[in-house]
PDB file of C-alpha atoms in Angstrom:
ATOM      1  CA  UNK A 214      11.422  -7.429  12.676  1.00  0.00           C
ATOM      2  CA  UNK A 215       8.918  -5.397  11.018  1.00  0.00           C
ATOM      3  CA  UNK A 216       8.675  -4.495   7.660  1.00  0.00           C
ATOM      4  CA  UNK A 217       9.774  -0.706   7.908  1.00  0.00           C
ATOM      5  CA  UNK A 218       7.321   2.152   6.052  1.00  0.00           C
ATOM      6  CA  UNK A 219       9.163   5.630   4.414  1.00  0.00           C
ATOM      7  CA  UNK A 220       6.498   8.543   6.548  1.00  0.00           C
ATOM      8  CA  UNK A 221       7.470  10.585   3.579  1.00  0.00           C
ATOM      9  CA  UNK A 222       6.689   8.442   0.227  1.00  0.00           C
ATOM     10  CA  UNK A 223       4.485   5.379   2.321  1.00  0.00           C
ATOM     11  CA  UNK A 224       6.945   2.481   0.723  1.00  0.00           C
ATOM     12  CA  UNK A 225       7.170  -0.628   2.462  1.00  0.00           C
ATOM     13  CA  UNK A 226      10.778  -2.284   3.031  1.00  0.00           C
ATOM     14  CA  UNK A 227      11.735  -5.907   4.087  1.00  0.00           C
ATOM     15  CA  UNK A 228      11.960  -7.076   7.104  1.00  0.00           C
ATOM     16  CA  UNK A 229      14.897  -5.948   9.477  1.00  0.00           C
ATOM     17  CA  UNK A 230      15.814  -5.498  13.265  1.00  0.00           C
ATOM     18  CA  UNK A 231      16.966  -1.768  12.547  1.00  0.00           C
ATOM     19  CA  UNK A 232      15.136   0.813   9.877  1.00  0.00           C
ATOM     20  CA  UNK A 233      16.380   1.817   6.839  1.00  0.00           C
ATOM     21  CA  UNK A 234      19.309   4.755   6.373  1.00  0.00           C
ATOM     22  CA  UNK A 235      17.362   6.463   3.810  1.00  0.00           C
ATOM     23  CA  UNK A 236      14.743   5.953   1.192  1.00  0.00           C
ATOM     24  CA  UNK A 237      15.467   5.829  -2.140  1.00  0.00           C
ATOM     25  CA  UNK A 238      12.525   6.876  -2.983  1.00  0.00           C
ATOM     26  CA  UNK A 239      12.909  10.042  -1.651  1.00  0.00           C
ATOM     27  CA  UNK A 240      16.382  10.848  -2.524  1.00  0.00           C
ATOM     28  CA  UNK A 241      14.916  11.035  -6.095  1.00  0.00           C
ATOM     29  CA  UNK A 242      14.596  14.597  -7.487  1.00  0.00           C
ATOM     30  CA  UNK A 243      11.360  13.967  -7.776  1.00  0.00           C
ATOM     31  CA  UNK A 244      10.566  13.295  -4.408  1.00  0.00           C
ATOM     32  CA  UNK A 245      11.974  14.681  -1.220  1.00  0.00           C
ATOM     33  CA  UNK A 246      13.133  14.244   2.753  1.00  0.00           C
ATOM     34  CA  UNK A 247      11.161  15.986   5.076  1.00  0.00           C
ATOM     35  CA  UNK A 248      12.479  18.617   6.612  1.00  0.00           C
ATOM     36  CA  UNK A 249      12.839  16.399  10.141  1.00  0.00           C
ATOM     37  CA  UNK A 250      14.706  13.943   8.073  1.00  0.00           C
ATOM     38  CA  UNK A 251      13.770  10.608   7.033  1.00  0.00           C
ATOM     39  CA  UNK A 252      11.406   8.931   9.908  1.00  0.00           C
ATOM     40  CA  UNK A 253      10.084   5.710   9.843  1.00  0.00           C
ATOM     41  CA  UNK A 254       6.733   3.600  10.838  1.00  0.00           C
ATOM     42  CA  UNK A 255       5.469   0.317  10.788  1.00  0.00           C
ATOM     43  CA  UNK A 256       2.297  -1.865   9.736  1.00  0.00           C
ATOM     44  CA  UNK A 257       2.163  -2.351  14.105  1.00  0.00           C
ATOM     45  CA  UNK A 258       2.467   1.412  15.047  1.00  0.00           C
ATOM     46  CA  UNK A 259       0.045   2.589  11.761  1.00  0.00           C
ATOM     47  CA  UNK A 260      -2.761   0.519  13.955  1.00  0.00           C
ATOM     48  CA  UNK A 261      -1.455   1.530  17.442  1.00  0.00           C
ATOM     49  CA  UNK A 262      -1.850   5.394  16.364  1.00  0.00           C
ATOM     50  CA  UNK A 263      -5.204   4.976  14.694  1.00  0.00           C
ATOM     51  CA  UNK A 264      -4.993   4.785  10.921  1.00  0.00           C
ATOM     52  CA  UNK A 265      -7.635   2.423   9.411  1.00  0.00           C
ATOM     53  CA  UNK A 266      -8.627   1.800   5.440  1.00  0.00           C
ATOM     54  CA  UNK A 267     -11.239   3.426   4.631  1.00  0.00           C
ATOM     55  CA  UNK A 268     -13.101   1.043   1.270  1.00  0.00           C
ATOM     56  CA  UNK A 269     -16.099   3.417  -0.668  1.00  0.00           C
ATOM     57  CA  UNK A 270     -17.498   2.590  -3.665  1.00  0.00           C
ATOM     58  CA  UNK A 271     -17.016   5.350  -6.521  1.00  0.00           C
ATOM     59  CA  UNK A 272     -19.031   4.211  -9.073  1.00  0.00           C
ATOM     60  CA  UNK A 273     -20.321   0.653  -9.995  1.00  0.00           C
ATOM     61  CA  UNK A 274     -17.136  -1.672 -10.132  1.00  0.00           C
ATOM     62  CA  UNK A 275     -14.789   1.320  -8.917  1.00  0.00           C
ATOM     63  CA  UNK A 276     -14.240   0.867  -5.442  1.00  0.00           C
ATOM     64  CA  UNK A 277     -11.120   3.311  -3.721  1.00  0.00           C
ATOM     65  CA  UNK A 278      -9.322   1.942  -0.538  1.00  0.00           C
ATOM     66  CA  UNK A 279      -6.863   4.845   1.125  1.00  0.00           C
ATOM     67  CA  UNK A 280      -5.917   5.285   4.471  1.00  0.00           C
ATOM     68  CA  UNK A 281      -7.602   7.256   7.071  1.00  0.00           C
ATOM     69  CA  UNK A 282      -5.999   9.915   8.418  1.00  0.00           C
ATOM     70  CA  UNK A 283      -3.849  10.460   5.221  1.00  0.00           C
ATOM     71  CA  UNK A 284      -1.077   8.441   5.783  1.00  0.00           C
ATOM     72  CA  UNK A 285       2.514   9.491   3.337  1.00  0.00           C
ATOM     73  CA  UNK A 286       1.968  11.291   0.360  1.00  0.00           C
ATOM     74  CA  UNK A 287      -2.420  10.187   0.324  1.00  0.00           C
ATOM     75  CA  UNK A 288      -1.890   7.371  -2.339  1.00  0.00           C
ATOM     76  CA  UNK A 289      -5.013   5.217  -2.574  1.00  0.00           C
ATOM     77  CA  UNK A 290      -5.674   1.924  -4.378  1.00  0.00           C
ATOM     78  CA  UNK A 291      -8.620   1.176  -6.900  1.00  0.00           C
ATOM     79  CA  UNK A 292     -10.242  -1.885  -6.930  1.00  0.00           C
ATOM     80  CA  UNK A 293     -11.186  -2.791 -11.047  1.00  0.00           C
ATOM     81  CA  UNK A 294     -14.417  -5.052 -10.827  1.00  0.00           C
ATOM     82  CA  UNK A 295     -15.026  -6.679 -13.882  1.00  0.00           C
ATOM     83  CA  UNK A 296     -16.652 -10.028 -14.842  1.00  0.00           C
ATOM     84  CA  UNK A 297     -12.894 -11.719 -16.109  1.00  0.00           C
ATOM     85  CA  UNK A 298     -11.848 -11.026 -12.283  1.00  0.00           C
ATOM     86  CA  UNK A 299     -10.915  -7.582 -10.361  1.00  0.00           C
ATOM     87  CA  UNK A 300      -7.590  -5.562 -10.871  1.00  0.00           C
ATOM     88  CA  UNK A 301      -6.397  -3.931  -8.505  1.00  0.00           C
ATOM     89  CA  UNK A 302      -4.603  -0.552  -9.348  1.00  0.00           C
ATOM     90  CA  UNK A 303      -2.234   0.615  -7.313  1.00  0.00           C
ATOM     91  CA  UNK A 304      -1.247   0.058  -3.448  1.00  0.00           C
ATOM     92  CA  UNK A 305      -1.488   1.949  -0.058  1.00  0.00           C
ATOM     93  CA  UNK A 306       0.919   1.460   2.629  1.00  0.00           C
ATOM     94  CA  UNK A 307      -1.395   0.000   5.368  1.00  0.00           C
ATOM     95  CA  UNK A 308      -2.638  -3.491   5.107  1.00  0.00           C
ATOM     96  CA  UNK A 309      -4.896  -5.313   7.418  1.00  0.00           C
ATOM     97  CA  UNK A 310      -7.050  -8.096   8.037  1.00  0.00           C
ATOM     98  CA  UNK A 311     -10.103  -6.291   7.462  1.00  0.00           C
ATOM     99  CA  UNK A 312      -8.928  -4.420   4.310  1.00  0.00           C
ATOM    100  CA  UNK A 313      -8.475  -7.876   2.756  1.00  0.00           C
ATOM    101  CA  UNK A 314     -11.618  -9.509   4.176  1.00  0.00           C
ATOM    102  CA  UNK A 315     -13.876  -6.604   2.381  1.00  0.00           C
ATOM    103  CA  UNK A 316     -11.624  -7.292  -0.692  1.00  0.00           C
ATOM    104  CA  UNK A 317     -12.139 -11.165  -1.067  1.00  0.00           C
ATOM    105  CA  UNK A 318     -16.057  -9.945   0.015  1.00  0.00           C
ATOM    106  CA  UNK A 319     -16.393  -8.238  -3.473  1.00  0.00           C
ATOM    107  CA  UNK A 320     -14.936 -10.642  -5.742  1.00  0.00           C
ATOM    108  CA  UNK A 321     -10.810 -11.357  -4.451  1.00  0.00           C
ATOM    109  CA  UNK A 322      -7.724 -10.378  -6.900  1.00  0.00           C
ATOM    110  CA  UNK A 323      -7.158 -11.970  -9.984  1.00  0.00           C
ATOM    111  CA  UNK A 324      -4.105  -9.173 -10.453  1.00  0.00           C
ATOM    112  CA  UNK A 325      -2.024  -6.231  -9.366  1.00  0.00           C
ATOM    113  CA  UNK A 326      -1.392  -3.160 -11.595  1.00  0.00           C
ATOM    114  CA  UNK A 327       1.190  -0.947 -10.464  1.00  0.00           C
ATOM    115  CA  UNK A 328       1.594   2.956 -11.774  1.00  0.00           C
ATOM    116  CA  UNK A 329       4.905   3.618 -10.272  1.00  0.00           C
ATOM    117  CA  UNK A 330       8.245   1.996 -10.139  1.00  0.00           C
ATOM    118  CA  UNK A 331       8.579   2.593  -6.643  1.00  0.00           C
ATOM    119  CA  UNK A 332       5.791   0.637  -5.467  1.00  0.00           C
ATOM    120  CA  UNK A 333       7.327  -3.014  -7.145  1.00  0.00           C
ATOM    121  CA  UNK A 334       9.856  -2.622  -4.231  1.00  0.00           C
ATOM    122  CA  UNK A 335       7.005  -2.402  -1.649  1.00  0.00           C
ATOM    123  CA  UNK A 336       6.090  -5.403   0.583  1.00  0.00           C
ATOM    124  CA  UNK A 337       2.722  -3.851   1.018  1.00  0.00           C
ATOM    125  CA  UNK A 338       2.568  -5.332  -3.182  1.00  0.00           C
ATOM    126  CA  UNK A 339       3.958  -8.768  -1.749  1.00  0.00           C
ATOM    127  CA  UNK A 340       1.745  -8.596   1.146  1.00  0.00           C
ATOM    128  CA  UNK A 341      -1.459  -8.415  -1.391  1.00  0.00           C
ATOM    129  CA  UNK A 342       0.099 -10.824  -3.728  1.00  0.00           C
ATOM    130  CA  UNK A 343       0.130 -13.535  -1.043  1.00  0.00           C
ATOM    131  CA  UNK A 344      -3.493 -12.844   0.448  1.00  0.00           C
ATOM    132  CA  UNK A 345      -4.824 -14.788  -2.849  1.00  0.00           C
ATOM    133  CA  UNK A 346      -3.020 -15.942  -5.664  1.00  0.00           C
ATOM    134  CA  UNK A 347      -2.399 -13.222  -8.156  1.00  0.00           C
ATOM    135  CA  UNK A 348      -0.310 -12.195 -11.203  1.00  0.00           C
ATOM    136  CA  UNK A 349       1.531  -8.565 -10.796  1.00  0.00           C
ATOM    137  CA  UNK A 350       1.359  -6.399 -13.923  1.00  0.00           C
ATOM    138  CA  UNK A 351       4.400  -4.544 -15.159  1.00  0.00           C
TER     139      UNK A 351
END
């Protein structure tokens, strides 16, 4: 079983044998369902299709993490590095070993802060939180 990921908004859902019928995030009036209907992918399919994450330092203490090529709504995470510990601001859909190792090399995570409510349903958030002992801020 795999975690299904909505290709429109990037939200990842719990493991299941079959893909979900619909994405509640995309059904919300502030989002949309693609012209060709609801579509799904998985972590393994994203990797097979050549998606990878890029890590780019924007300035001292602020590092961006995003997927290449752009996936879903093109969201990115920001790693905010402080003397008190690192905070991940938001999550991205693709989480791979290389990204986790890079974040660990940069000091690991003390916590995760989320800007949009639908990220709370994301299994990507869960996967990040399982990589280390982190606190998720509401």
